[in-house]
Amino acid sequence: MDAGSPQNRDTWGSKTAFILAAAGSAIGLGNIWGFPTQAGMNGGAAFLVIYLIAVALIGAPVMLAELMIGRHTMRNPIGAFKMLAPGRSWWLIGAMGVFAGVIILSFYSVLAGWTMAYIVKAATGAFTVGVDTEAMFADISARPLSAISWHLAFIVLTIFVVVGGVRDGIERWTKVLMPVLLVLLLLLAVRAVTLPGARTGLEFYLKPDFSAVNFRVVLAAVGQAFFSLSLGMGAMITYGSYLSKKDELVTSAAWVTGLDTFIAFLAGLIIFPTMFATGFDASVQGPSMVFVVLPSLLAAMPPQPYGGLIFGTGFFILLGIAALTSSISLLEVGVTWAVDEKKWPRKKAAILLGSIAFLVGIPSALANGAVDWLTNVPGVGMDFLTLLFTIFGSFALIVGACFISLFVGWKWGVTAAGDEARASDGRFRLEGIWRVLIRFVCPTALLIILIQTLLQTF
Ligand code: PHE
């Protein structure tokens, strides 16, 4: 067999296992940290509406398209494009995905490292009513040694799981813990919306005011949708490549998209009422917002004085695991490529690519106040972490998704792609709508957004 042979490939144990693993990739800091942060900076309810439209019209069809490419080729993102378009440059989309995966992992792990530090804080009783959560956050993220050590610890954990492989590594973790996270989030949402003073927050989040909407808001919403759904960089191609030929594609894609979106929505329902009820000012922005607001809600959970200990520890353990099931997918894209095409042992690939992500992530770890000029990169006006997030966590994903929709819509073709769905699903429901979305709506919308962004940046 040729390079990237699908022979002897591991597959997910069942359709449910796949849905949970793919939802595990999608659900992560992007939902709990990214979504409320972006919504907070971009107008609240108006952002939510645009986000939901972006998920339905662009996110969902691209999700299905990536799964089709992956399952059909049973290859890594680079090998997949090489197989479907031999001798052409389409494989560069896959290459960009592998690259973006490592870079996203580099800063993702910094944020996830903070999450791990919070587990220790909460478990040692630091979450008490009235505690200064800004000082707590600074203690974790602004001390160089703390930030870098937690970043390292998280990368090591990610490598460890990825070395274990698909079935024993990734699948085992996600099956039990994702449902528990959902229940805990529901509980917190109920608590948050019943806080005295929650109303202003709910209005901010649910009563749209479109007067402030501009292209920046649309760009942020679309970028956030791709980041949250793990699209545009080959993660879903990779996960789809491990999907059995028997398992249904369309319902899987719908479940993953729906679960991810619901959890992001819940996170907003938790953050905004809490933020307004506890008097945090909406200008506590950027990556720190959620990490400062959430602990104050957790600390005040009943039964006092143990609420902070119980809910704080539980919440951050689950958030850490949600982050882990996402970070392994970021690393897995490159590892699958190195194993398939370069014939590296899985272990070597995971350690090497993980180490690169660790090193690249050091400036991001130092950006939150630990090193001054990184806190506001000269000439750019954002910190290093936000800069990487903007370029690789948003812009690159939009570029990737634009090419993926062009590829499936026009090069590989909707009929061939549709056959892949029909092979397992029997009937491909909503095929007509999907064809229009992937051929016309997605590429056009994404091109307009990209051109607008470039025009506004330069
Ligand atoms: N979707 C993940 C999250 O929301 C992050 C991610 C992005 C994972 C891209 C894989 C690929 O946290």
Short mmCIF file of C-alpha atoms and ligand atoms in Angstrom, two decimals:
data_model
loop_
_atom_site.label_atom_id
_atom_site.label_comp_id
_atom_site.label_asym_id
_atom_site.label_seq_id
_atom_site.Cartn_x
_atom_site.Cartn_y
_atom_site.Cartn_z
CA MET A 1 0.00 0.00 0.00
CA ASP A 2 1.04 3.58 -0.57
CA ALA A 3 1.96 6.11 2.07
CA GLY A 4 -0.91 6.94 4.39
CA SER A 5 -2.46 3.56 3.85
CA PRO A 6 -5.73 3.14 5.69
CA GLN A 7 -4.76 -0.43 6.55
CA ASN A 8 -4.71 -1.33 10.22
CA ARG A 9 -6.19 1.99 11.20
CA ASP A 10 -7.74 2.32 14.58
CA THR A 11 -11.46 3.21 14.57
CA TRP A 12 -13.84 4.57 17.16
CA GLY A 13 -15.70 1.89 19.07
CA SER A 14 -19.19 3.09 18.08
CA LYS A 15 -21.09 6.03 16.70
CA THR A 16 -21.72 7.28 20.21
CA ALA A 17 -18.02 7.02 20.99
CA PHE A 18 -17.27 9.07 17.91
CA ILE A 19 -19.86 11.73 18.76
CA LEU A 20 -18.47 12.05 22.26
CA ALA A 21 -14.88 12.24 21.06
CA ALA A 22 -15.68 14.80 18.38
CA ALA A 23 -17.82 16.74 20.83
CA GLY A 24 -14.89 16.44 23.22
CA SER A 25 -12.70 18.10 20.63
CA ALA A 26 -15.25 20.81 20.00
CA ILE A 27 -16.24 21.48 23.60
CA GLY A 28 -13.45 23.09 25.50
CA LEU A 29 -12.05 26.44 26.51
CA GLY A 30 -13.49 27.80 23.29
CA ASN A 31 -16.95 27.40 24.78
CA ILE A 32 -16.37 28.33 28.40
CA TRP A 33 -13.63 30.91 27.93
CA GLY A 34 -13.74 31.97 24.27
CA PHE A 35 -17.44 32.38 23.68
CA PRO A 36 -18.31 34.58 26.67
CA THR A 37 -15.13 36.60 26.15
CA GLN A 38 -15.98 37.29 22.52
CA ALA A 39 -19.64 37.92 23.25
CA GLY A 40 -18.68 40.31 26.04
CA MET A 41 -16.38 42.32 23.79
CA ASN A 42 -18.73 42.33 20.81
CA GLY A 43 -22.08 43.47 22.03
CA GLY A 44 -23.60 40.54 23.91
CA ALA A 45 -26.95 39.48 22.50
CA ALA A 46 -26.27 40.78 18.98
CA PHE A 47 -23.11 38.65 18.93
CA LEU A 48 -25.09 35.64 20.12
CA VAL A 49 -27.58 36.01 17.25
CA ILE A 50 -24.85 36.35 14.63
CA TYR A 51 -22.99 33.45 16.19
CA LEU A 52 -26.02 31.17 15.95
CA ILE A 53 -26.59 32.14 12.33
CA ALA A 54 -22.91 31.47 11.56
CA VAL A 55 -23.08 28.04 13.19
CA ALA A 56 -26.21 27.05 11.26
CA LEU A 57 -25.28 28.38 7.83
CA ILE A 58 -21.51 27.95 7.80
CA GLY A 59 -20.34 25.86 10.73
CA ALA A 60 -22.69 22.90 10.33
CA PRO A 61 -22.16 22.39 6.58
CA VAL A 62 -18.38 22.65 6.93
CA MET A 63 -18.48 20.20 9.84
CA LEU A 64 -20.22 17.68 7.60
CA ALA A 65 -17.81 18.39 4.74
CA GLU A 66 -14.76 17.76 6.93
CA LEU A 67 -16.20 14.51 8.25
CA MET A 68 -16.94 13.38 4.69
CA ILE A 69 -13.37 14.05 3.55
CA GLY A 70 -11.97 12.26 6.57
CA ARG A 71 -14.17 9.21 6.46
CA HIS A 72 -13.93 8.82 2.71
CA THR A 73 -10.14 8.99 2.55
CA MET A 74 -9.33 7.53 5.97
CA ARG A 75 -6.30 9.73 5.93
CA ASN A 76 -4.73 12.67 7.72
CA PRO A 77 -5.63 16.13 6.35
CA ILE A 78 -2.62 16.36 4.04
CA GLY A 79 -2.94 12.80 2.74
CA ALA A 80 -6.67 13.25 2.29
CA PHE A 81 -6.32 16.16 -0.12
CA LYS A 82 -3.46 14.41 -1.93
CA MET A 83 -5.67 11.39 -2.46
CA LEU A 84 -8.70 13.34 -3.68
CA ALA A 85 -6.75 15.80 -5.84
CA PRO A 86 -3.46 14.13 -6.79
CA GLY A 87 -0.76 16.37 -8.13
CA ARG A 88 -2.55 19.55 -7.14
CA SER A 89 -1.87 22.08 -4.41
CA TRP A 90 -4.98 21.41 -2.34
CA TRP A 91 -2.89 19.51 0.18
CA LEU A 92 -1.63 22.89 1.36
CA ILE A 93 -4.95 23.31 3.19
CA GLY A 94 -4.03 20.25 5.19
CA ALA A 95 -0.52 21.52 5.77
CA MET A 96 -1.85 24.79 7.08
CA GLY A 97 -4.10 22.80 9.40
CA VAL A 98 -1.23 20.78 10.83
CA PHE A 99 0.69 24.00 11.41
CA ALA A 100 -2.28 25.85 12.91
CA GLY A 101 -2.94 22.89 15.20
CA VAL A 102 0.51 23.12 16.78
CA ILE A 103 0.32 26.91 17.15
CA ILE A 104 -3.20 26.83 18.62
CA LEU A 105 -2.04 24.13 21.01
CA SER A 106 0.80 26.40 22.11
CA PHE A 107 -1.47 29.04 23.60
CA TYR A 108 -4.40 26.74 24.35
CA SER A 109 -2.16 24.92 26.76
CA VAL A 110 -1.34 28.16 28.58
CA LEU A 111 -5.03 28.76 29.25
CA ALA A 112 -5.57 25.13 30.15
CA GLY A 113 -2.60 25.39 32.50
CA TRP A 114 -4.40 28.18 34.38
CA THR A 115 -7.38 25.85 34.64
CA MET A 116 -5.20 23.22 36.30
CA ALA A 117 -3.82 25.78 38.71
CA TYR A 118 -7.38 26.67 39.68
CA ILE A 119 -8.05 23.03 40.56
CA VAL A 120 -5.31 23.26 43.17
CA LYS A 121 -6.54 26.64 44.43
CA ALA A 122 -10.11 25.40 44.79
CA ALA A 123 -9.14 22.10 46.36
CA THR A 124 -7.03 23.85 48.96
CA GLY A 125 -9.91 26.05 50.02
CA ALA A 126 -9.03 29.32 48.30
CA PHE A 127 -12.54 29.81 46.92
CA THR A 128 -14.23 31.68 49.75
CA VAL A 129 -16.96 34.30 49.57
CA GLY A 130 -15.51 37.71 48.85
CA VAL A 131 -12.09 36.43 47.83
CA ASP A 132 -10.17 38.76 45.52
CA THR A 133 -10.34 36.70 42.33
CA GLU A 134 -8.30 39.20 40.34
CA ALA A 135 -5.40 38.77 42.74
CA MET A 136 -5.85 35.01 42.61
CA PHE A 137 -5.73 35.06 38.83
CA ALA A 138 -2.63 37.25 38.82
CA ASP A 139 -0.94 34.87 41.21
CA ILE A 140 -1.49 32.05 38.72
CA SER A 141 -0.92 33.76 35.41
CA ALA A 142 1.44 36.66 36.02
CA ARG A 143 4.24 34.81 37.79
CA PRO A 144 6.54 33.45 35.07
CA LEU A 145 7.41 30.26 36.89
CA SER A 146 3.78 29.45 37.69
CA ALA A 147 2.52 30.18 34.17
CA ILE A 148 5.27 28.21 32.45
CA SER A 149 5.13 25.21 34.79
CA TRP A 150 1.38 24.79 34.39
CA HIS A 151 1.72 25.20 30.63
CA LEU A 152 4.35 22.46 30.64
CA ALA A 153 2.26 20.20 32.85
CA PHE A 154 -0.68 20.46 30.53
CA ILE A 155 1.36 19.75 27.38
CA VAL A 156 2.83 16.67 29.04
CA LEU A 157 -0.66 15.44 29.88
CA THR A 158 -1.79 16.02 26.28
CA ILE A 159 1.19 14.09 24.89
CA PHE A 160 0.50 11.29 27.32
CA VAL A 161 -3.07 10.78 26.10
CA VAL A 162 -2.19 11.12 22.42
CA VAL A 163 0.53 8.49 22.75
CA GLY A 164 -2.21 6.14 23.99
CA GLY A 165 -3.95 6.36 20.61
CA VAL A 166 -7.54 6.63 19.54
CA ARG A 167 -9.45 3.95 21.31
CA ASP A 168 -7.55 3.61 24.55
CA GLY A 169 -6.43 7.19 24.84
CA ILE A 170 -8.97 9.62 23.54
CA GLU A 171 -12.16 7.60 23.71
CA ARG A 172 -11.84 6.43 27.28
CA TRP A 173 -11.52 9.93 28.65
CA THR A 174 -14.44 11.51 26.89
CA LYS A 175 -17.15 8.91 27.35
CA VAL A 176 -17.95 9.50 30.97
CA LEU A 177 -16.81 13.01 31.65
CA MET A 178 -18.56 15.07 29.01
CA PRO A 179 -22.04 14.23 30.36
CA VAL A 180 -20.94 15.14 33.89
CA LEU A 181 -19.70 18.50 32.66
CA LEU A 182 -23.07 19.18 31.06
CA VAL A 183 -24.94 18.51 34.30
CA LEU A 184 -22.63 20.74 36.31
CA LEU A 185 -23.00 23.56 33.79
CA LEU A 186 -26.78 23.30 33.97
CA LEU A 187 -26.61 23.57 37.75
CA LEU A 188 -24.37 26.63 37.58
CA ALA A 189 -26.63 28.26 34.99
CA VAL A 190 -29.63 27.86 37.27
CA ARG A 191 -27.65 29.40 40.11
CA ALA A 192 -26.40 32.28 37.97
CA VAL A 193 -29.74 33.33 36.51
CA THR A 194 -31.38 33.32 39.94
CA LEU A 195 -28.74 35.58 41.52
CA PRO A 196 -30.16 38.86 42.74
CA GLY A 197 -29.27 41.40 40.08
CA ALA A 198 -28.93 38.82 37.31
CA ARG A 199 -31.41 40.69 35.16
CA THR A 200 -29.05 43.25 33.66
CA GLY A 201 -26.72 40.47 32.64
CA LEU A 202 -29.54 38.50 31.06
CA GLU A 203 -30.61 41.53 29.10
CA PHE A 204 -27.10 42.15 27.90
CA TYR A 205 -26.89 38.54 26.76
CA LEU A 206 -30.38 37.96 25.38
CA LYS A 207 -31.81 41.30 24.22
CA PRO A 208 -30.03 42.16 20.99
CA ASP A 209 -29.08 45.66 20.03
CA PHE A 210 -27.86 45.55 16.47
CA SER A 211 -26.83 49.19 16.31
CA ALA A 212 -23.23 48.38 17.22
CA VAL A 213 -22.81 45.50 14.79
CA ASN A 214 -20.04 45.93 12.25
CA PHE A 215 -17.73 43.68 10.28
CA ARG A 216 -15.45 43.17 13.21
CA VAL A 217 -18.33 41.64 15.14
CA VAL A 218 -19.25 39.34 12.25
CA LEU A 219 -15.64 38.29 11.84
CA ALA A 220 -15.35 37.58 15.55
CA ALA A 221 -18.54 35.53 15.53
CA VAL A 222 -17.58 33.43 12.52
CA GLY A 223 -14.04 32.91 13.79
CA GLN A 224 -15.35 31.94 17.21
CA ALA A 225 -17.78 29.47 15.61
CA PHE A 226 -14.94 27.71 13.78
CA PHE A 227 -12.67 27.70 16.79
CA SER A 228 -15.39 26.32 19.00
CA LEU A 229 -16.44 23.66 16.51
CA SER A 230 -12.79 22.68 15.83
CA LEU A 231 -13.21 23.45 12.14
CA GLY A 232 -10.99 24.80 9.41
CA MET A 233 -7.77 23.08 10.42
CA GLY A 234 -8.42 19.42 9.82
CA ALA A 235 -9.33 18.23 13.30
CA MET A 236 -12.68 16.96 12.06
CA ILE A 237 -11.06 15.48 8.95
CA THR A 238 -8.74 13.60 11.27
CA TYR A 239 -11.49 12.47 13.64
CA GLY A 240 -13.68 11.55 10.66
CA SER A 241 -10.87 9.39 9.33
CA TYR A 242 -11.28 7.14 12.36
CA LEU A 243 -15.03 6.87 11.86
CA SER A 244 -16.33 3.48 10.85
CA LYS A 245 -17.93 3.15 7.42
CA LYS A 246 -21.13 2.00 9.11
CA ASP A 247 -21.74 5.00 11.33
CA GLU A 248 -24.08 7.75 10.23
CA LEU A 249 -22.45 10.99 9.18
CA VAL A 250 -25.22 13.54 9.09
CA THR A 251 -26.68 12.88 12.53
CA SER A 252 -23.17 12.70 13.99
CA ALA A 253 -22.34 16.12 12.55
CA ALA A 254 -25.64 17.49 13.85
CA TRP A 255 -25.04 16.16 17.36
CA VAL A 256 -21.54 17.53 17.62
CA THR A 257 -22.59 20.94 16.31
CA GLY A 258 -25.65 21.07 18.54
CA LEU A 259 -23.89 19.99 21.73
CA ASP A 260 -21.04 22.42 21.22
CA THR A 261 -23.37 25.32 20.57
CA PHE A 262 -25.57 24.50 23.54
CA ILE A 263 -22.60 24.45 25.90
CA ALA A 264 -21.32 27.79 24.61
CA PHE A 265 -24.79 29.22 25.14
CA LEU A 266 -24.87 27.84 28.68
CA ALA A 267 -21.48 29.36 29.43
CA GLY A 268 -22.84 32.78 28.50
CA LEU A 269 -25.88 32.14 30.64
CA ILE A 270 -23.52 31.52 33.55
CA ILE A 271 -21.02 34.31 32.97
CA PHE A 272 -23.12 37.37 32.13
CA PRO A 273 -25.62 37.28 34.98
CA THR A 274 -22.75 36.57 37.39
CA MET A 275 -20.67 39.34 35.96
CA PHE A 276 -23.36 41.96 36.37
CA ALA A 277 -24.70 40.61 39.66
CA THR A 278 -21.31 40.62 41.30
CA GLY A 279 -20.42 44.05 39.96
CA PHE A 280 -17.57 43.03 37.66
CA ASP A 281 -17.25 45.66 35.10
CA ALA A 282 -17.67 44.60 31.50
CA SER A 283 -14.30 46.13 30.77
CA VAL A 284 -12.56 43.24 32.54
CA GLN A 285 -11.88 41.93 29.10
CA GLY A 286 -9.67 39.63 27.20
CA PRO A 287 -8.56 36.21 28.28
CA SER A 288 -8.81 37.05 31.94
CA MET A 289 -12.52 37.83 32.14
CA VAL A 290 -13.89 34.35 32.58
CA PHE A 291 -11.07 33.32 34.89
CA VAL A 292 -11.90 36.19 37.22
CA VAL A 293 -15.70 36.10 37.08
CA LEU A 294 -16.31 32.37 37.37
CA PRO A 295 -14.40 31.73 40.61
CA SER A 296 -16.49 34.37 42.35
CA LEU A 297 -19.68 32.50 41.40
CA LEU A 298 -18.22 29.17 42.40
CA ALA A 299 -17.00 30.50 45.73
CA ALA A 300 -20.51 31.58 46.65
CA MET A 301 -22.23 28.28 45.85
CA PRO A 302 -24.17 26.59 48.65
CA PRO A 303 -23.68 24.86 51.04
CA GLN A 304 -21.43 27.44 52.65
CA PRO A 305 -18.64 27.32 53.65
CA TYR A 306 -17.98 24.24 51.49
CA GLY A 307 -19.59 25.36 48.23
CA GLY A 308 -16.40 26.86 46.84
CA LEU A 309 -14.46 23.74 47.65
CA ILE A 310 -16.97 21.33 46.15
CA PHE A 311 -18.14 23.26 43.09
CA GLY A 312 -14.85 25.02 42.49
CA THR A 313 -12.82 21.84 42.47
CA GLY A 314 -15.43 19.91 40.50
CA PHE A 315 -15.87 22.63 37.93
CA PHE A 316 -12.20 23.17 37.20
CA ILE A 317 -11.47 19.45 37.04
CA LEU A 318 -14.19 19.09 34.42
CA LEU A 319 -13.06 22.19 32.56
CA GLY A 320 -9.51 20.86 32.58
CA ILE A 321 -10.72 17.59 31.10
CA ALA A 322 -12.80 19.40 28.49
CA ALA A 323 -9.66 21.33 27.59
CA LEU A 324 -7.68 18.10 27.44
CA THR A 325 -10.11 16.42 25.06
CA SER A 326 -9.71 19.49 22.82
CA SER A 327 -5.95 19.78 23.07
CA ILE A 328 -5.47 16.14 22.16
CA SER A 329 -7.36 16.79 18.94
CA LEU A 330 -5.07 19.74 18.20
CA LEU A 331 -2.03 17.53 18.60
CA GLU A 332 -3.65 14.53 16.92
CA VAL A 333 -3.90 16.34 13.57
CA GLY A 334 -0.11 16.62 13.30
CA VAL A 335 0.51 13.23 14.88
CA THR A 336 -1.81 11.45 12.43
CA TRP A 337 0.04 13.16 9.61
CA ALA A 338 3.49 12.20 10.91
CA VAL A 339 2.40 8.60 11.54
CA ASP A 340 0.64 8.20 8.17
CA GLU A 341 3.00 10.03 5.86
CA LYS A 342 6.33 10.13 7.64
CA LYS A 343 5.98 6.69 9.19
CA TRP A 344 7.10 8.01 12.57
CA PRO A 345 6.14 6.02 15.62
CA ARG A 346 3.15 7.64 17.34
CA LYS A 347 5.18 8.27 20.46
CA LYS A 348 7.96 10.12 18.69
CA ALA A 349 5.46 12.25 16.74
CA ALA A 350 3.52 13.22 19.85
CA ILE A 351 6.59 14.11 21.88
CA LEU A 352 8.22 16.10 19.10
CA LEU A 353 5.19 18.11 18.04
CA GLY A 354 4.13 18.59 21.67
CA SER A 355 7.57 19.96 22.53
CA ILE A 356 7.37 22.44 19.67
CA ALA A 357 4.00 23.60 20.98
CA PHE A 358 5.49 23.98 24.45
CA LEU A 359 8.35 26.16 23.23
CA VAL A 360 6.18 28.29 20.96
CA GLY A 361 3.78 28.76 23.88
CA ILE A 362 6.31 30.30 26.25
CA PRO A 363 5.75 33.91 25.11
CA SER A 364 1.98 33.37 25.51
CA ALA A 365 2.57 32.07 29.02
CA LEU A 366 4.52 35.22 29.81
CA ALA A 367 2.02 37.55 28.18
CA ASN A 368 -0.40 37.89 31.04
CA GLY A 369 1.56 40.46 32.96
CA ALA A 370 4.65 38.35 33.54
CA VAL A 371 6.70 40.16 30.92
CA ASP A 372 5.69 43.72 30.23
CA TRP A 373 6.21 44.13 26.53
CA LEU A 374 4.45 40.84 25.85
CA THR A 375 1.43 42.19 27.64
CA ASN A 376 1.03 44.58 24.80
CA VAL A 377 3.10 43.60 21.80
CA PRO A 378 4.61 46.84 20.51
CA GLY A 379 3.06 48.07 17.30
CA VAL A 380 0.21 45.55 17.45
CA GLY A 381 -1.76 46.68 20.46
CA MET A 382 -2.55 43.22 21.79
CA ASP A 383 -0.79 40.74 23.98
CA PHE A 384 1.01 37.79 22.46
CA LEU A 385 -1.65 35.25 23.36
CA THR A 386 -4.45 37.36 21.90
CA LEU A 387 -2.36 37.94 18.79
CA LEU A 388 -1.86 34.21 18.19
CA PHE A 389 -5.52 33.58 18.92
CA THR A 390 -6.55 36.22 16.38
CA ILE A 391 -4.27 34.93 13.62
CA PHE A 392 -4.41 31.16 14.14
CA GLY A 393 -7.50 30.66 16.26
CA SER A 394 -9.68 32.79 14.03
CA PHE A 395 -8.28 34.07 10.73
CA ALA A 396 -6.48 30.87 9.66
CA LEU A 397 -9.56 28.79 10.43
CA ILE A 398 -11.72 31.02 8.26
CA VAL A 399 -9.21 30.69 5.42
CA GLY A 400 -9.10 26.92 5.90
CA ALA A 401 -12.87 26.57 6.00
CA CYS A 402 -13.23 28.72 2.90
CA PHE A 403 -10.94 26.40 0.94
CA ILE A 404 -12.54 23.28 2.37
CA SER A 405 -15.98 24.42 1.22
CA LEU A 406 -14.59 25.30 -2.23
CA PHE A 407 -12.89 21.93 -2.40
CA VAL A 408 -15.93 19.88 -1.46
CA GLY A 409 -18.37 22.07 -3.36
CA TRP A 410 -16.46 22.36 -6.61
CA LYS A 411 -13.40 20.14 -6.83
CA TRP A 412 -14.24 16.84 -5.17
CA GLY A 413 -17.90 17.59 -5.86
CA VAL A 414 -21.09 17.46 -3.85
CA THR A 415 -22.24 14.29 -5.54
CA ALA A 416 -19.13 12.30 -4.61
CA ALA A 417 -19.20 13.76 -1.11
CA GLY A 418 -22.91 13.01 -0.86
CA ASP A 419 -22.23 9.39 -1.80
CA GLU A 420 -20.02 9.11 1.26
CA ALA A 421 -22.95 10.17 3.45
CA ARG A 422 -25.42 7.96 1.63
CA ALA A 423 -23.16 4.94 2.02
CA SER A 424 -23.76 4.91 5.76
CA ASP A 425 -26.89 6.97 6.27
CA GLY A 426 -29.01 5.45 3.50
CA ARG A 427 -30.91 8.62 2.86
CA PHE A 428 -28.97 11.91 3.09
CA ARG A 429 -31.44 14.22 4.76
CA LEU A 430 -31.26 17.91 3.90
CA GLU A 431 -28.89 17.15 1.04
CA GLY A 432 -30.37 19.87 -1.15
CA ILE A 433 -29.84 22.55 1.49
CA TRP A 434 -26.37 21.32 2.29
CA ARG A 435 -25.37 21.49 -1.39
CA VAL A 436 -26.43 25.12 -1.67
CA LEU A 437 -24.73 26.05 1.58
CA ILE A 438 -21.41 24.37 0.87
CA ARG A 439 -21.18 25.46 -2.77
CA PHE A 440 -22.46 29.01 -2.59
CA VAL A 441 -23.22 30.34 0.85
CA CYS A 442 -20.08 29.22 2.72
CA PRO A 443 -17.43 30.26 0.20
CA THR A 444 -19.11 33.57 -0.60
CA ALA A 445 -19.69 34.55 3.00
CA LEU A 446 -16.19 33.52 4.03
CA LEU A 447 -14.56 35.31 1.08
CA ILE A 448 -16.42 38.51 1.88
CA ILE A 449 -15.33 38.29 5.49
CA LEU A 450 -11.71 37.66 4.55
CA ILE A 451 -11.56 40.48 2.05
CA GLN A 452 -13.23 42.89 4.46
CA THR A 453 -10.81 41.92 7.21
CA LEU A 454 -7.81 42.47 4.99
CA LEU A 455 -9.16 45.82 3.84
CA GLN A 456 -9.73 46.93 7.40
CA THR A 457 -6.37 45.71 8.64
CA PHE A 458 -4.25 47.36 5.98
N1 PHE B 1 -12.83 23.55 19.80
C1 PHE B 1 -11.88 23.62 20.85
C2 PHE B 1 -12.47 24.45 21.97
O1 PHE B 1 -13.55 24.98 21.82
C3 PHE B 1 -10.55 24.19 20.40
C4 PHE B 1 -10.07 23.60 19.12
C5 PHE B 1 -9.94 24.38 17.99
C6 PHE B 1 -9.77 22.25 19.05
C7 PHE B 1 -9.53 23.84 16.78
C8 PHE B 1 -9.36 21.69 17.84
C9 PHE B 1 -9.25 22.47 16.73
O2 PHE B 1 -11.91 24.60 23.00
#
